[in-house]
Tab-separated table of C-alpha atoms and ligand atoms in Angstrom:
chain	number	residue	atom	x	y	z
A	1	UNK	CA	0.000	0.000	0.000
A	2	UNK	CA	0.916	3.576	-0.846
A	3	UNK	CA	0.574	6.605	1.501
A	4	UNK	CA	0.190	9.994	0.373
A	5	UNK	CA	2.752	10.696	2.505
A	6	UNK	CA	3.822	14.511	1.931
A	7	UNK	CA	2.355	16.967	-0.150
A	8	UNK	CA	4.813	18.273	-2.496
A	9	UNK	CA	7.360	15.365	-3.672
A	10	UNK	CA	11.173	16.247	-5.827
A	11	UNK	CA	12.398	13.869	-8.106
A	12	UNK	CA	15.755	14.827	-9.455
A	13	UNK	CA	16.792	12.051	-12.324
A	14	UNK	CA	13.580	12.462	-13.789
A	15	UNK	CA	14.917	11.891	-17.453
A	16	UNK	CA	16.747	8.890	-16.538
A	17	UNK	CA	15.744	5.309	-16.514
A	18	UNK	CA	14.488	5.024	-12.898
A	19	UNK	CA	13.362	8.703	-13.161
A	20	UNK	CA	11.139	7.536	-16.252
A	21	UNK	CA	10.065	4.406	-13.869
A	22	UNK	CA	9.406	6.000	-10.583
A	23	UNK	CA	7.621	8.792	-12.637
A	24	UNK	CA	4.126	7.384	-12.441
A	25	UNK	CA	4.396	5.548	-9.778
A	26	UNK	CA	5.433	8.501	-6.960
A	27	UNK	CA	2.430	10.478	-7.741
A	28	UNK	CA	0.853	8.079	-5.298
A	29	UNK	CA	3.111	9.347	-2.952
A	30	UNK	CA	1.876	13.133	-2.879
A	31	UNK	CA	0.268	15.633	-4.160
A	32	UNK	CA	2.180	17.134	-6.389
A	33	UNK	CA	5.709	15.345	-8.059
A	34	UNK	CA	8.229	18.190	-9.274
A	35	UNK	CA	10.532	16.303	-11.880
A	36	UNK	CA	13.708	17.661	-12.345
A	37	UNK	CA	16.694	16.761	-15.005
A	38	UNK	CA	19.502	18.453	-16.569
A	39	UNK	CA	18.413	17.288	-19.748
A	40	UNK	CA	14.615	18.572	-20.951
A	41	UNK	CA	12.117	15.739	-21.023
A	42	UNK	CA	8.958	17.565	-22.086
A	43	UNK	CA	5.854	18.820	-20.359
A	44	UNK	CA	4.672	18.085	-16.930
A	45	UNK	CA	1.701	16.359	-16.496
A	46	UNK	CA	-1.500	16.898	-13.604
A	47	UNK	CA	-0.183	16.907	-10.497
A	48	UNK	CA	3.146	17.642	-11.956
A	49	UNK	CA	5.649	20.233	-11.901
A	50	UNK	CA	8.939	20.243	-14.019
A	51	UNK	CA	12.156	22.778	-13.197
A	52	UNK	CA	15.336	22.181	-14.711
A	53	UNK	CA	18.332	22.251	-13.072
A	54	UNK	CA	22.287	21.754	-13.607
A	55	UNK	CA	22.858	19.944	-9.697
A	56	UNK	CA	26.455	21.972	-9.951
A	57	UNK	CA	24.618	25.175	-10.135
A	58	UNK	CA	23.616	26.242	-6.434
A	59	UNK	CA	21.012	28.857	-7.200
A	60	UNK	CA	19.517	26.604	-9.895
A	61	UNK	CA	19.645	23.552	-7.354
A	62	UNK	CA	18.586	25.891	-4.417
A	63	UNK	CA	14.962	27.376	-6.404
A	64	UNK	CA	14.293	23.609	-6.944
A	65	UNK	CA	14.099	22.562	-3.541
A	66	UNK	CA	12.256	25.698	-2.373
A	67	UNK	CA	8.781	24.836	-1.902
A	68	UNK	CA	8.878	20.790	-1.224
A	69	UNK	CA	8.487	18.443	1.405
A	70	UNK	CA	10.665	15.701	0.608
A	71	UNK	CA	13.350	14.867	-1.929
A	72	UNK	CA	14.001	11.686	-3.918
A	73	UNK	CA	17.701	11.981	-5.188
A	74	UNK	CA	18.526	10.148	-8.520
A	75	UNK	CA	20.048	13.008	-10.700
A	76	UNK	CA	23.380	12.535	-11.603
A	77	UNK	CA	26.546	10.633	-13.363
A	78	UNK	CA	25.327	6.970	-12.675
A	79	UNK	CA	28.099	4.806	-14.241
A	80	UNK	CA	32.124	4.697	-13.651
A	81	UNK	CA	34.191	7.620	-15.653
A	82	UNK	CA	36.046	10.427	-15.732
A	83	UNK	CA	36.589	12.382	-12.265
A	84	UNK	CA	35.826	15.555	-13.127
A	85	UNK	CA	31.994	15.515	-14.402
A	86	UNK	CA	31.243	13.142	-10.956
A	87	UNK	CA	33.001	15.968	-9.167
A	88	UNK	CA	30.300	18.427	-10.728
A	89	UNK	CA	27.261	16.431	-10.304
A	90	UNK	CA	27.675	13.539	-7.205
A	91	UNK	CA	30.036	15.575	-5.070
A	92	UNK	CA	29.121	19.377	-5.717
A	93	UNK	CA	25.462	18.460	-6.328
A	94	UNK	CA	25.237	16.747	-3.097
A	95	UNK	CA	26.235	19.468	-1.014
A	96	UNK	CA	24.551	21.804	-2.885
A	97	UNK	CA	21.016	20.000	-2.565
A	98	UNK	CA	21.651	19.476	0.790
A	99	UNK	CA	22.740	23.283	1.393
A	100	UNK	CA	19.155	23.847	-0.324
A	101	UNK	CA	17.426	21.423	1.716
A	102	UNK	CA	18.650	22.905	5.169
A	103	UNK	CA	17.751	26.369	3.899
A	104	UNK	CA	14.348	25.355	3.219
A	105	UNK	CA	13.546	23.000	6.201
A	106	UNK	CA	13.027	19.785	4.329
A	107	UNK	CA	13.306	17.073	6.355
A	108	UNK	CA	13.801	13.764	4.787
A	109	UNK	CA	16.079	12.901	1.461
A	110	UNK	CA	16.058	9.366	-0.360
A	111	UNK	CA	19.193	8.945	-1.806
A	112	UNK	CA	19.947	6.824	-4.251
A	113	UNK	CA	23.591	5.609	-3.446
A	114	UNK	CA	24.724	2.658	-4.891
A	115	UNK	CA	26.282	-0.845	-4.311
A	116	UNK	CA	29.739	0.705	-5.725
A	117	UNK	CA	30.079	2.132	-2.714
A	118	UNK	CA	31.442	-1.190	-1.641
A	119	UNK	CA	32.259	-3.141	-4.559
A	120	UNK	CA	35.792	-4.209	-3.822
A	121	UNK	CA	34.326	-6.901	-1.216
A	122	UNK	CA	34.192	-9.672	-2.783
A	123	UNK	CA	30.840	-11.987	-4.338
A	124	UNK	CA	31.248	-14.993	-2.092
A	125	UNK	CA	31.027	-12.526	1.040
A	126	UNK	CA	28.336	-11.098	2.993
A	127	UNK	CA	28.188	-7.663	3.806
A	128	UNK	CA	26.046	-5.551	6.370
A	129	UNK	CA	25.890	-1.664	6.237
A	130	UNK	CA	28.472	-1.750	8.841
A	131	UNK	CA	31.143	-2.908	6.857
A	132	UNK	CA	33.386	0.322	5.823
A	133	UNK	CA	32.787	1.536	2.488
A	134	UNK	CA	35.025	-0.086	-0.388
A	135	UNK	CA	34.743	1.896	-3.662
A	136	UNK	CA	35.584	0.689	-6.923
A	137	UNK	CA	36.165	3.745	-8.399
A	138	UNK	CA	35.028	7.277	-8.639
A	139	UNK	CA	31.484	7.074	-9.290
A	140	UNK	CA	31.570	4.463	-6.104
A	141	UNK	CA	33.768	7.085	-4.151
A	142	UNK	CA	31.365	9.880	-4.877
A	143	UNK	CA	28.391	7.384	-3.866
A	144	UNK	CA	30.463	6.927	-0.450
A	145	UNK	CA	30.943	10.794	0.087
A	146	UNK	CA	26.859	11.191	-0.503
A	147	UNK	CA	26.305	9.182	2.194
A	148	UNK	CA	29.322	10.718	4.683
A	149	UNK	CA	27.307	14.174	3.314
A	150	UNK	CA	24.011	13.576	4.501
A	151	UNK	CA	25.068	11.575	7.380
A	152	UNK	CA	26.709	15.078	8.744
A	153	UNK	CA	23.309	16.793	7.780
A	154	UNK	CA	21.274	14.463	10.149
A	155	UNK	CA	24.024	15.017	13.173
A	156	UNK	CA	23.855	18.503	12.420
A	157	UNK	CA	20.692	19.771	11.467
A	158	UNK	CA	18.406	16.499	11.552
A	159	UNK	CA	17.718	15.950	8.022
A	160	UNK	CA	16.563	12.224	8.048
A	161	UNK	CA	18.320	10.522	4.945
A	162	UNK	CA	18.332	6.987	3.498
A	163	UNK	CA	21.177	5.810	1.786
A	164	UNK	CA	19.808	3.482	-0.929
A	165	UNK	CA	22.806	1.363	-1.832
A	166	UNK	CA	20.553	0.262	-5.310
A	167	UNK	CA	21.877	-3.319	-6.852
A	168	UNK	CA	20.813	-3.565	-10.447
A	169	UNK	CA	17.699	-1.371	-10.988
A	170	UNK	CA	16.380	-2.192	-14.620
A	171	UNK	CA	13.457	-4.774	-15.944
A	172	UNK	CA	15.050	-7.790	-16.123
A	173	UNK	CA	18.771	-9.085	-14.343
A	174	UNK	CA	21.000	-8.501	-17.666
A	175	UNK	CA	23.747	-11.419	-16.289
A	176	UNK	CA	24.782	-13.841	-13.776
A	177	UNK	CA	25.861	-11.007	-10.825
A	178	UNK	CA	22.367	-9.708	-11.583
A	179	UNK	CA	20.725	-12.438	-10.334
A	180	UNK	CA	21.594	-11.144	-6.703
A	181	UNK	CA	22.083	-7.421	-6.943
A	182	UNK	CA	18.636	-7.351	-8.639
A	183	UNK	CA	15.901	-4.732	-7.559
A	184	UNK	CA	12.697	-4.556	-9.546
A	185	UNK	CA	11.212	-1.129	-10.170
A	186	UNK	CA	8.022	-2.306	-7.681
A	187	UNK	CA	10.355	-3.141	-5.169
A	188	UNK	CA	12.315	0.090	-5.467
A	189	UNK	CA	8.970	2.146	-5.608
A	190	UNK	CA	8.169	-0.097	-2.172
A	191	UNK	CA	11.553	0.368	-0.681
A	192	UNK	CA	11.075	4.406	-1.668
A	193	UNK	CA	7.523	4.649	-0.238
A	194	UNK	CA	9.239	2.717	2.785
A	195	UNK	CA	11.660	5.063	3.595
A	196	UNK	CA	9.155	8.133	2.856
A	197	UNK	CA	6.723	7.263	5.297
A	198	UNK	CA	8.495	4.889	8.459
A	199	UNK	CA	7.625	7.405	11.326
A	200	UNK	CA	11.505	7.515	12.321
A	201	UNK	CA	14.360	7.276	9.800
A	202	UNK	CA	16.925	8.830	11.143
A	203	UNK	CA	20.170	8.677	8.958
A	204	UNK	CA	20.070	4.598	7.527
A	205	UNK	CA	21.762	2.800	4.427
A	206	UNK	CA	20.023	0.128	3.131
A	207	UNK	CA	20.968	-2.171	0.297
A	208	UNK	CA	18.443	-2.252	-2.439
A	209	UNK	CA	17.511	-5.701	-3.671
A	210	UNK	CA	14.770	-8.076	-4.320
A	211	UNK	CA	14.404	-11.188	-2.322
A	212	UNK	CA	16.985	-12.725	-4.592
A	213	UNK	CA	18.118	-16.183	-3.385
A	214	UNK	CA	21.932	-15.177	-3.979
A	215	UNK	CA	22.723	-12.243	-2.029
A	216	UNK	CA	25.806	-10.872	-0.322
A	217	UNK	CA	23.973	-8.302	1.466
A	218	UNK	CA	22.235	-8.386	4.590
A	219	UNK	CA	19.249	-5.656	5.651
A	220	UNK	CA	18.942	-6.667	9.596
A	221	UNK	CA	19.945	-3.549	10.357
A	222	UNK	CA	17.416	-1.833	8.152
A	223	UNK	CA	14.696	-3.459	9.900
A	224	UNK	CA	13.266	0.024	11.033
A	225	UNK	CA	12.421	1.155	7.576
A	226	UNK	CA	10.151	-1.620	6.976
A	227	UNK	CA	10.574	-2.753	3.707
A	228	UNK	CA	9.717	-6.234	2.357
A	229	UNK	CA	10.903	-6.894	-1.155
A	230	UNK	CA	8.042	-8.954	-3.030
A	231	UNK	CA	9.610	-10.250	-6.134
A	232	UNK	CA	12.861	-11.780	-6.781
A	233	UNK	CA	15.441	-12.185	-9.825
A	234	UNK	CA	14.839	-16.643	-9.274
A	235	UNK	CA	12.307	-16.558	-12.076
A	236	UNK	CA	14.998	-15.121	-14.448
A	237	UNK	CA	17.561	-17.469	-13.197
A	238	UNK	CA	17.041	-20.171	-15.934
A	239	UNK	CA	16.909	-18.077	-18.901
A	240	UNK	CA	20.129	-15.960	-17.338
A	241	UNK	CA	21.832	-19.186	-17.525
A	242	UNK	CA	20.866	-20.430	-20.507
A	243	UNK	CA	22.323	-17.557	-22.565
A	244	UNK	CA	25.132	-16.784	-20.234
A	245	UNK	CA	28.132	-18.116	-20.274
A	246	UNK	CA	29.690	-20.107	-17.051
A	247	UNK	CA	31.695	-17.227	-15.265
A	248	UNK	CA	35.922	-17.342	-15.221
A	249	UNK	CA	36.830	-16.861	-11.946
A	250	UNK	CA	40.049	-15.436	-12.212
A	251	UNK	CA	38.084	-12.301	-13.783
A	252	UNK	CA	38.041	-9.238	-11.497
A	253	UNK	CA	34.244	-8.606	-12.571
A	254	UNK	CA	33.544	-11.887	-10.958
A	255	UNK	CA	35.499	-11.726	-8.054
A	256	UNK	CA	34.204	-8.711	-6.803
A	257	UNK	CA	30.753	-7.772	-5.983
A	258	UNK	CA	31.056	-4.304	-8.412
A	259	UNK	CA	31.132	-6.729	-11.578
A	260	UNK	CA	32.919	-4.729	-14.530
A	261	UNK	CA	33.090	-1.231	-12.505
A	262	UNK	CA	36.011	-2.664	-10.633
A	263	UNK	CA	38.048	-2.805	-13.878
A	264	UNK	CA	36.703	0.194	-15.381
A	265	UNK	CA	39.338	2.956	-16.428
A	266	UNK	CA	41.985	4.651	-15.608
A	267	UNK	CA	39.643	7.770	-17.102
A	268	UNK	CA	41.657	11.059	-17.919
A	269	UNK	CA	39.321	13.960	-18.103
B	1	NAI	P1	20.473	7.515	-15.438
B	1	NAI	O1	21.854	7.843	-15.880
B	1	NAI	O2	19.563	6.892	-16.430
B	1	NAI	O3	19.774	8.820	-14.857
B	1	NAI	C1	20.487	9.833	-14.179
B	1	NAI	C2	19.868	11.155	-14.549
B	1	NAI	O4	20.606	12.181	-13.873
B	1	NAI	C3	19.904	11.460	-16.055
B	1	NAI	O5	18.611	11.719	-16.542
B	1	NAI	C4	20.823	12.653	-16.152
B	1	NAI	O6	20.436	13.580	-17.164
B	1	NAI	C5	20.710	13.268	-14.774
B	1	NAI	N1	21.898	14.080	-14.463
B	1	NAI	C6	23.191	13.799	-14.737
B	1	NAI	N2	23.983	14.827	-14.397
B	1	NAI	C7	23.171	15.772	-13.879
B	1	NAI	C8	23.395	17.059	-13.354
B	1	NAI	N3	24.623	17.615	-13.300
B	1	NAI	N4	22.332	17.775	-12.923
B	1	NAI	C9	21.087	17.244	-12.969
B	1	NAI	N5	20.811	16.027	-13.457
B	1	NAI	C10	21.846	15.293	-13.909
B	1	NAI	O7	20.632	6.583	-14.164
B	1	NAI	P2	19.535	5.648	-13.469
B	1	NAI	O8	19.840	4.245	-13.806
B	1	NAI	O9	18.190	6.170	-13.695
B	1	NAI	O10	19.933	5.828	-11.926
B	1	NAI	C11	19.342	6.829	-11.138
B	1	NAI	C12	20.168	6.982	-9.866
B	1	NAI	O11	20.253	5.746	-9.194
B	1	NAI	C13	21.603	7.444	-10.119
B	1	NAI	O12	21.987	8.325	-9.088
B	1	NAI	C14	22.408	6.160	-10.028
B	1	NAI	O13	23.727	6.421	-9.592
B	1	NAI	C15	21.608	5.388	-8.995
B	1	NAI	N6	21.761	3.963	-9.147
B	1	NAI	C16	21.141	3.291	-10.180
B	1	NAI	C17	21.271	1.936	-10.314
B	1	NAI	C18	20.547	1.167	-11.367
B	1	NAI	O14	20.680	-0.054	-11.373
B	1	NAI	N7	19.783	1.780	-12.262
B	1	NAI	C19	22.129	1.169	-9.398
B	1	NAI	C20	22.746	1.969	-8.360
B	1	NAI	C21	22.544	3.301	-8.246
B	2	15L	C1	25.015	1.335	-10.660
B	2	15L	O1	25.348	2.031	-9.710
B	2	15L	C2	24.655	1.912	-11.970
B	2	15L	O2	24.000	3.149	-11.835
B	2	15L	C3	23.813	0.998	-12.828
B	2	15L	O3	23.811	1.484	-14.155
B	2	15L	C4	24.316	-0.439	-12.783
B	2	15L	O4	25.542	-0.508	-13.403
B	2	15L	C5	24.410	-0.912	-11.350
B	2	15L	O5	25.140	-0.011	-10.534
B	2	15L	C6	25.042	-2.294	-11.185
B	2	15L	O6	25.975	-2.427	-10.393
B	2	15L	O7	24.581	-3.227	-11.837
């Protein structure tokens, strides 16, 4: 079930593939959904508000926060690369959303992090949010200084984050790691509505996964967000197999739970 939790709802990422999914399905969430991108992706629709922004601009990123309850943070770089435009959009864009949000007294942020933040541990260990971070590169390193970000925002001035360490967010599980960093766009619109609406959040970082039978992450101390994934990546499992081929150990993107990121690069800008 879906609560209309707060009454005017940001989504920054709008343009991008979980932007495009959550799109419909957060309007459920409030009463009005202000979509913002870098990038245009046409005109709002009822209950809908759209305002561009650069996340490296602060007055751009500071008149998009004004006015709203409650942010859901997807915009930015979202694969490995060069240091410099992660710098401008993870790094600067965090702080200056969270600038915005103290400025404005909102009170909660979903963020989405990312399981780079620790994907040098490797895929036949499991991991709790307690482990330190591990990046495998910058994008993971930028992930990991998001979360140190808005974990000094709650100590400070009690913005309530969650620190959504997203899997594999897409329809299907494209490969064999898939099969347990999978998260289904239902389960990531339950996990979202989850951390909008448990009464006390307080600053947490959750993995985000479907009840996949392989996992190497463990939620127990998540519990207080209340989240119960309700499908799983098992009924892909056959067909992942069957046009997949049997994994070579010896490859980095095996070893280690980041698959390929961990071998991405070196990058020069
Ligand atoms: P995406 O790349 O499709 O969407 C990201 C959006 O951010 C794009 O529409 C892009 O235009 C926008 N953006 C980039 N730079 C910006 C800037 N400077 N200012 C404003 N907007 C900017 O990525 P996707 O898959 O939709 O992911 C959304 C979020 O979730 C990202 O933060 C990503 O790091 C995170 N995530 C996604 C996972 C997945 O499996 N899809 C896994 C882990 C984390
Ligand atoms: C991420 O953080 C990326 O945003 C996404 O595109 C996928 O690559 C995902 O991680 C993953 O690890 O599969």
């Amino acid at each position: 079930m879906t609560i209309q939790s707060h009454d005017k709802l940001l989504l920054t990422g709008a343009a991008g593939g979980l932007g495009k999914a959550l799109r419909e399905r957060l309007k459920a969430n409030c009463k009005v959904l202000r979509l913002s991108d870098i990038q245009a992706f046409g005109e709002a629709g009822p209950a809908e508000e759209i305002m561009l922004a650069d996340l490296a601009d602060a007055a751009a990123v500071d008149a998009m926060v004004r006015g709203v309850d409650a942010i859901v943070h997807l915009g930015g770089v979202s694969v490995e690369g060069p240091f410099h435009p992660i710098l401008q959009a993870n790094i600067l864009g965090m702080y200056n959303l969270y600038e915005a949000a103290r400025k404005h007294g909102v009170r909660r942020v979903v963020f989405a992090s990312s399981n780079h933040v620790t994907g040098f541990y490797r895929q036949g260990e499991t991991i709790n949010a307690s482990h330190p971070p591990r990046p495998d590169g910058f994008y993971g390193l930028s992930k990991a200084f998001g979360e140190d970000l808005s974990r000094f925002y709650f100590d400070r001035y009690g913005i309530e984050t969650a620190c959504v360490r997203i899997g594999s967010s897409f329809p299907e599980p494209r490969d064999r790691r898939m099969l347990a960093t999978w998260l289904s766009y239902d389960d990531l619109h339950r996990l979202i509505t989850a951390c909008l609406t448990t009464p006390v959040l307080s600053h947490s970082i959750i993995f985000g996964m479907s009840n996949n039978a392989v996992t190497w992450w463990d939620n127990s101390q998540a519990n207080h967000v209340g989240f119960k994934a309700q499908d799983s990546s098992d009924v892909f499992r056959e067909a992942v197999y069957a046009r997949t081929s049997a994994p070579d150990l010896s490859d980095p993107a095996v070893q280690f739970q980041g698959g390929g990121f961990v071998k991405a690069g070196p990058f020069s800008d």
